[in-house]
């Protein structure tokens, strides 16, 4: 028995009004289409928001945090998610997304450059409005 990849990634965000437009722009830019955008079920709260985007290569759901957890903040190196990396088709795509993020005022953690993780690993690191660390990376094998 083996896993052939990830089915989807699900993130919980605090500030729906601020974060939803960010995620809509990012996921659309990365080639995904919205397939679900609801208030209520499948969220466990009747007033909870949830949306799902899917492409031929990935799917992602974004969930609104329960109201009692909205004071919590993402903390890098805390238990749980460290960061989420999206695969880029080329180095030029990494550069193009970087330019778009900068023009939109997104917080850039590290601009595009080569990293020593693999033979050719070229990535940009940035955050969503809740401070979740994100990456767009091209790896040439």
C-alpha atoms as an extended CHARMM CRD file, in Angstrom:
* protein
*
       141  EXT
         1         1  UNK       CA              0.0000000000        0.0000000000        0.0000000000  PROA      1               0.0000000000
         2         2  UNK       CA              1.3430000000        3.4170000000       -0.9230000000  PROA      2               0.0000000000
         3         3  UNK       CA              0.2690000000        7.0140000000       -1.1560000000  PROA      3               0.0000000000
         4         4  UNK       CA              0.5260000000        8.4260000000       -4.6690000000  PROA      4               0.0000000000
         5         5  UNK       CA              0.5150000000       12.0280000000       -3.4590000000  PROA      5               0.0000000000
         6         6  UNK       CA             -1.5450000000       14.3180000000       -1.2950000000  PROA      6               0.0000000000
         7         7  UNK       CA             -5.2560000000       14.4590000000       -1.9870000000  PROA      7               0.0000000000
         8         8  UNK       CA             -5.6190000000       17.9850000000       -0.6460000000  PROA      8               0.0000000000
         9         9  UNK       CA             -4.4120000000       20.4230000000        1.9710000000  PROA      9               0.0000000000
        10        10  UNK       CA             -6.8030000000       22.0950000000        4.4110000000  PROA      10              0.0000000000
        11        11  UNK       CA             -5.9050000000       25.3360000000        6.2100000000  PROA      11              0.0000000000
        12        12  UNK       CA             -7.7690000000       27.1740000000        8.9380000000  PROA      12              0.0000000000
        13        13  UNK       CA             -7.6100000000       30.9580000000        8.8550000000  PROA      13              0.0000000000
        14        14  UNK       CA             -8.6080000000       33.6450000000       11.3500000000  PROA      14              0.0000000000
        15        15  UNK       CA             -9.6340000000       36.6990000000        9.3920000000  PROA      15              0.0000000000
        16        16  UNK       CA            -12.0700000000       35.4800000000        6.7450000000  PROA      16              0.0000000000
        17        17  UNK       CA            -12.8440000000       38.9200000000        5.3230000000  PROA      17              0.0000000000
        18        18  UNK       CA             -9.1580000000       39.7340000000        4.8840000000  PROA      18              0.0000000000
        19        19  UNK       CA             -7.8260000000       36.2670000000        4.0720000000  PROA      19              0.0000000000
        20        20  UNK       CA            -10.4870000000       35.0110000000        1.6620000000  PROA      20              0.0000000000
        21        21  UNK       CA             -9.6130000000       37.5270000000       -1.1100000000  PROA      21              0.0000000000
        22        22  UNK       CA             -5.9100000000       36.7040000000       -0.6910000000  PROA      22              0.0000000000
        23        23  UNK       CA             -6.5170000000       32.9680000000       -1.0580000000  PROA      23              0.0000000000
        24        24  UNK       CA             -8.9280000000       33.4640000000       -3.9670000000  PROA      24              0.0000000000
        25        25  UNK       CA             -6.3190000000       35.5030000000       -5.8750000000  PROA      25              0.0000000000
        26        26  UNK       CA             -3.4350000000       33.1520000000       -5.0440000000  PROA      26              0.0000000000
        27        27  UNK       CA             -5.2120000000       29.8930000000       -5.8380000000  PROA      27              0.0000000000
        28        28  UNK       CA             -6.6770000000       31.2920000000       -9.0660000000  PROA      28              0.0000000000
        29        29  UNK       CA             -3.2340000000       32.5790000000      -10.0840000000  PROA      29              0.0000000000
        30        30  UNK       CA             -1.8150000000       29.0960000000       -9.4390000000  PROA      30              0.0000000000
        31        31  UNK       CA             -4.3770000000       27.5450000000      -11.7950000000  PROA      31              0.0000000000
        32        32  UNK       CA             -7.0500000000       26.2850000000       -9.4220000000  PROA      32              0.0000000000
        33        33  UNK       CA            -10.7820000000       26.9040000000       -9.7700000000  PROA      33              0.0000000000
        34        34  UNK       CA            -13.2840000000       27.4080000000       -6.9810000000  PROA      34              0.0000000000
        35        35  UNK       CA            -15.4880000000       24.3520000000       -6.5280000000  PROA      35              0.0000000000
        36        36  UNK       CA            -17.0520000000       25.1220000000       -3.1300000000  PROA      36              0.0000000000
        37        37  UNK       CA            -17.7690000000       28.4060000000       -1.3350000000  PROA      37              0.0000000000
        38        38  UNK       CA            -20.2310000000       27.9690000000        1.5300000000  PROA      38              0.0000000000
        39        39  UNK       CA            -21.3350000000       29.1620000000        4.9250000000  PROA      39              0.0000000000
        40        40  UNK       CA            -22.3130000000       26.2440000000        7.1490000000  PROA      40              0.0000000000
        41        41  UNK       CA            -21.9200000000       22.5730000000        6.2910000000  PROA      41              0.0000000000
        42        42  UNK       CA            -19.4490000000       21.0190000000        5.7790000000  PROA      42              0.0000000000
        43        43  UNK       CA            -18.1040000000       23.5220000000        8.3400000000  PROA      43              0.0000000000
        44        44  UNK       CA            -19.0010000000       22.4190000000       11.8500000000  PROA      44              0.0000000000
        45        45  UNK       CA            -20.4820000000       25.8300000000       12.6530000000  PROA      45              0.0000000000
        46        46  UNK       CA            -23.6550000000       27.1000000000       10.9950000000  PROA      46              0.0000000000
        47        47  UNK       CA            -21.9910000000       30.4930000000       10.4320000000  PROA      47              0.0000000000
        48        48  UNK       CA            -18.5470000000       29.0940000000        9.5520000000  PROA      48              0.0000000000
        49        49  UNK       CA            -17.0770000000       29.7580000000        6.1080000000  PROA      49              0.0000000000
        50        50  UNK       CA            -15.3160000000       27.2080000000        3.9150000000  PROA      50              0.0000000000
        51        51  UNK       CA            -14.0990000000       27.1650000000        0.3210000000  PROA      51              0.0000000000
        52        52  UNK       CA            -12.3230000000       24.6310000000       -1.8710000000  PROA      52              0.0000000000
        53        53  UNK       CA            -10.1980000000       25.1660000000       -4.9500000000  PROA      53              0.0000000000
        54        54  UNK       CA             -8.9720000000       22.4220000000       -7.2630000000  PROA      54              0.0000000000
        55        55  UNK       CA             -6.7350000000       22.0750000000      -10.2910000000  PROA      55              0.0000000000
        56        56  UNK       CA             -5.3920000000       19.0920000000      -12.2110000000  PROA      56              0.0000000000
        57        57  UNK       CA             -2.4510000000       18.8920000000       -9.8010000000  PROA      57              0.0000000000
        58        58  UNK       CA             -3.6840000000       19.9970000000       -6.3710000000  PROA      58              0.0000000000
        59        59  UNK       CA             -6.7280000000       20.7570000000       -4.2480000000  PROA      59              0.0000000000
        60        60  UNK       CA             -6.9890000000       22.9690000000       -1.2110000000  PROA      60              0.0000000000
        61        61  UNK       CA             -9.6600000000       23.8550000000        1.3020000000  PROA      61              0.0000000000
        62        62  UNK       CA             -9.6850000000       26.9970000000        3.4240000000  PROA      62              0.0000000000
        63        63  UNK       CA            -11.7200000000       26.9980000000        6.6350000000  PROA      63              0.0000000000
        64        64  UNK       CA            -12.6950000000       29.8190000000        8.9520000000  PROA      64              0.0000000000
        65        65  UNK       CA            -11.4780000000       29.3250000000       12.5330000000  PROA      65              0.0000000000
        66        66  UNK       CA            -14.0380000000       28.8610000000       15.2800000000  PROA      66              0.0000000000
        67        67  UNK       CA            -14.7440000000       32.2190000000       16.9190000000  PROA      67              0.0000000000
        68        68  UNK       CA            -13.1610000000       31.1210000000       20.2010000000  PROA      68              0.0000000000
        69        69  UNK       CA             -9.8360000000       30.4560000000       18.4250000000  PROA      69              0.0000000000
        70        70  UNK       CA             -9.6080000000       33.6550000000       16.3780000000  PROA      70              0.0000000000
        71        71  UNK       CA             -7.2000000000       35.2680000000       18.8290000000  PROA      71              0.0000000000
        72        72  UNK       CA             -4.6820000000       32.5140000000       18.0830000000  PROA      72              0.0000000000
        73        73  UNK       CA             -1.9100000000       33.3040000000       15.6320000000  PROA      73              0.0000000000
        74        74  UNK       CA              0.1820000000       31.1410000000       13.3550000000  PROA      74              0.0000000000
        75        75  UNK       CA              3.5590000000       30.4710000000       14.9500000000  PROA      75              0.0000000000
        76        76  UNK       CA              6.3750000000       29.1000000000       12.8320000000  PROA      76              0.0000000000
        77        77  UNK       CA              8.0210000000       26.1460000000       14.6070000000  PROA      77              0.0000000000
        78        78  UNK       CA              4.9980000000       25.5250000000       16.8250000000  PROA      78              0.0000000000
        79        79  UNK       CA              3.4130000000       22.0880000000       16.6360000000  PROA      79              0.0000000000
        80        80  UNK       CA              1.5620000000       21.7420000000       13.3470000000  PROA      80              0.0000000000
        81        81  UNK       CA              2.1370000000       23.2300000000        9.9320000000  PROA      81              0.0000000000
        82        82  UNK       CA              5.5700000000       24.7510000000        9.2750000000  PROA      82              0.0000000000
        83        83  UNK       CA              4.7770000000       26.0330000000        5.7830000000  PROA      83              0.0000000000
        84        84  UNK       CA              2.9450000000       25.1140000000        2.6180000000  PROA      84              0.0000000000
        85        85  UNK       CA              4.8310000000       24.8690000000       -0.6860000000  PROA      85              0.0000000000
        86        86  UNK       CA              3.2400000000       25.0590000000       -4.1290000000  PROA      86              0.0000000000
        87        87  UNK       CA              5.1580000000       23.5470000000       -7.0580000000  PROA      87              0.0000000000
        88        88  UNK       CA              6.1030000000       25.9340000000       -9.8720000000  PROA      88              0.0000000000
        89        89  UNK       CA              6.6280000000       24.8150000000      -13.4870000000  PROA      89              0.0000000000
        90        90  UNK       CA              9.6800000000       27.0750000000      -14.0710000000  PROA      90              0.0000000000
        91        91  UNK       CA             11.9690000000       29.5750000000      -12.3750000000  PROA      91              0.0000000000
        92        92  UNK       CA             10.3000000000       32.2790000000      -14.4630000000  PROA      92              0.0000000000
        93        93  UNK       CA              6.9630000000       31.3720000000      -12.8680000000  PROA      93              0.0000000000
        94        94  UNK       CA              8.5050000000       31.8750000000       -9.4160000000  PROA      94              0.0000000000
        95        95  UNK       CA              9.7490000000       35.3050000000      -10.4830000000  PROA      95              0.0000000000
        96        96  UNK       CA              6.3620000000       36.2100000000      -11.9750000000  PROA      96              0.0000000000
        97        97  UNK       CA              4.4810000000       35.2620000000       -8.8130000000  PROA      97              0.0000000000
        98        98  UNK       CA              7.0020000000       37.2260000000       -6.7400000000  PROA      98              0.0000000000
        99        99  UNK       CA              6.3710000000       40.3300000000       -8.8740000000  PROA      99              0.0000000000
       100       100  UNK       CA              2.5940000000       39.8770000000       -8.4880000000  PROA      100             0.0000000000
       101       101  UNK       CA              2.8650000000       39.4110000000       -4.7160000000  PROA      101             0.0000000000
       102       102  UNK       CA              5.0150000000       42.5310000000       -4.3560000000  PROA      102             0.0000000000
       103       103  UNK       CA              2.5530000000       44.5620000000       -6.4420000000  PROA      103             0.0000000000
       104       104  UNK       CA             -0.2730000000       43.4010000000       -4.1580000000  PROA      104             0.0000000000
       105       105  UNK       CA              1.6320000000       44.3000000000       -0.9830000000  PROA      105             0.0000000000
       106       106  UNK       CA              1.9880000000       40.7210000000        0.2400000000  PROA      106             0.0000000000
       107       107  UNK       CA              4.5990000000       40.1730000000        2.9570000000  PROA      107             0.0000000000
       108       108  UNK       CA              7.6840000000       38.6040000000        1.3740000000  PROA      108             0.0000000000
       109       109  UNK       CA              9.8540000000       36.5810000000        3.7450000000  PROA      109             0.0000000000
       110       110  UNK       CA             12.5780000000       35.7150000000        1.2210000000  PROA      110             0.0000000000
       111       111  UNK       CA             12.6810000000       36.8580000000       -2.4170000000  PROA      111             0.0000000000
       112       112  UNK       CA             13.3560000000       34.3100000000       -5.1630000000  PROA      112             0.0000000000
       113       113  UNK       CA             16.7320000000       32.6050000000       -5.0140000000  PROA      113             0.0000000000
       114       114  UNK       CA             18.3790000000       29.2000000000       -5.2190000000  PROA      114             0.0000000000
       115       115  UNK       CA             18.4570000000       27.0890000000       -2.0630000000  PROA      115             0.0000000000
       116       116  UNK       CA             20.6910000000       24.0580000000       -1.3990000000  PROA      116             0.0000000000
       117       117  UNK       CA             17.8540000000       21.6040000000       -0.6750000000  PROA      117             0.0000000000
       118       118  UNK       CA             18.0320000000       19.8910000000       -4.0630000000  PROA      118             0.0000000000
       119       119  UNK       CA             20.2460000000       20.2370000000       -7.1470000000  PROA      119             0.0000000000
       120       120  UNK       CA             18.1970000000       23.1460000000       -8.5020000000  PROA      120             0.0000000000
       121       121  UNK       CA             15.7400000000       24.5080000000       -5.9260000000  PROA      121             0.0000000000
       122       122  UNK       CA             14.4490000000       28.0060000000       -6.6920000000  PROA      122             0.0000000000
       123       123  UNK       CA             11.8080000000       29.4840000000       -4.3990000000  PROA      123             0.0000000000
       124       124  UNK       CA             10.1040000000       32.5520000000       -2.9720000000  PROA      124             0.0000000000
       125       125  UNK       CA              8.7110000000       32.5920000000        0.5720000000  PROA      125             0.0000000000
       126       126  UNK       CA              5.7800000000       34.7870000000        1.6460000000  PROA      126             0.0000000000
       127       127  UNK       CA              2.8730000000       34.8910000000        4.0990000000  PROA      127             0.0000000000
       128       128  UNK       CA             -0.8790000000       35.0000000000        3.9400000000  PROA      128             0.0000000000
       129       129  UNK       CA             -2.7530000000       37.6550000000        5.9660000000  PROA      129             0.0000000000
       130       130  UNK       CA             -2.7100000000       35.3750000000        9.0450000000  PROA      130             0.0000000000
       131       131  UNK       CA              1.0760000000       35.0200000000        8.8310000000  PROA      131             0.0000000000
       132       132  UNK       CA              1.0370000000       31.4390000000        7.5120000000  PROA      132             0.0000000000
       133       133  UNK       CA              4.3210000000       30.7970000000        5.7190000000  PROA      133             0.0000000000
       134       134  UNK       CA              3.9120000000       29.9070000000        2.0470000000  PROA      134             0.0000000000
       135       135  UNK       CA              6.3710000000       28.9610000000       -0.6830000000  PROA      135             0.0000000000
       136       136  UNK       CA              6.3220000000       28.7760000000       -4.4690000000  PROA      136             0.0000000000
       137       137  UNK       CA              9.1520000000       26.5510000000       -5.6630000000  PROA      137             0.0000000000
       138       138  UNK       CA             10.6200000000       25.1780000000       -8.8680000000  PROA      138             0.0000000000
       139       139  UNK       CA             12.7170000000       22.0380000000       -8.4760000000  PROA      139             0.0000000000
       140       140  UNK       CA             14.6340000000       20.7310000000      -11.4730000000  PROA      140             0.0000000000
       141       141  UNK       CA             15.4810000000       17.0640000000      -11.0470000000  PROA      141             0.0000000000
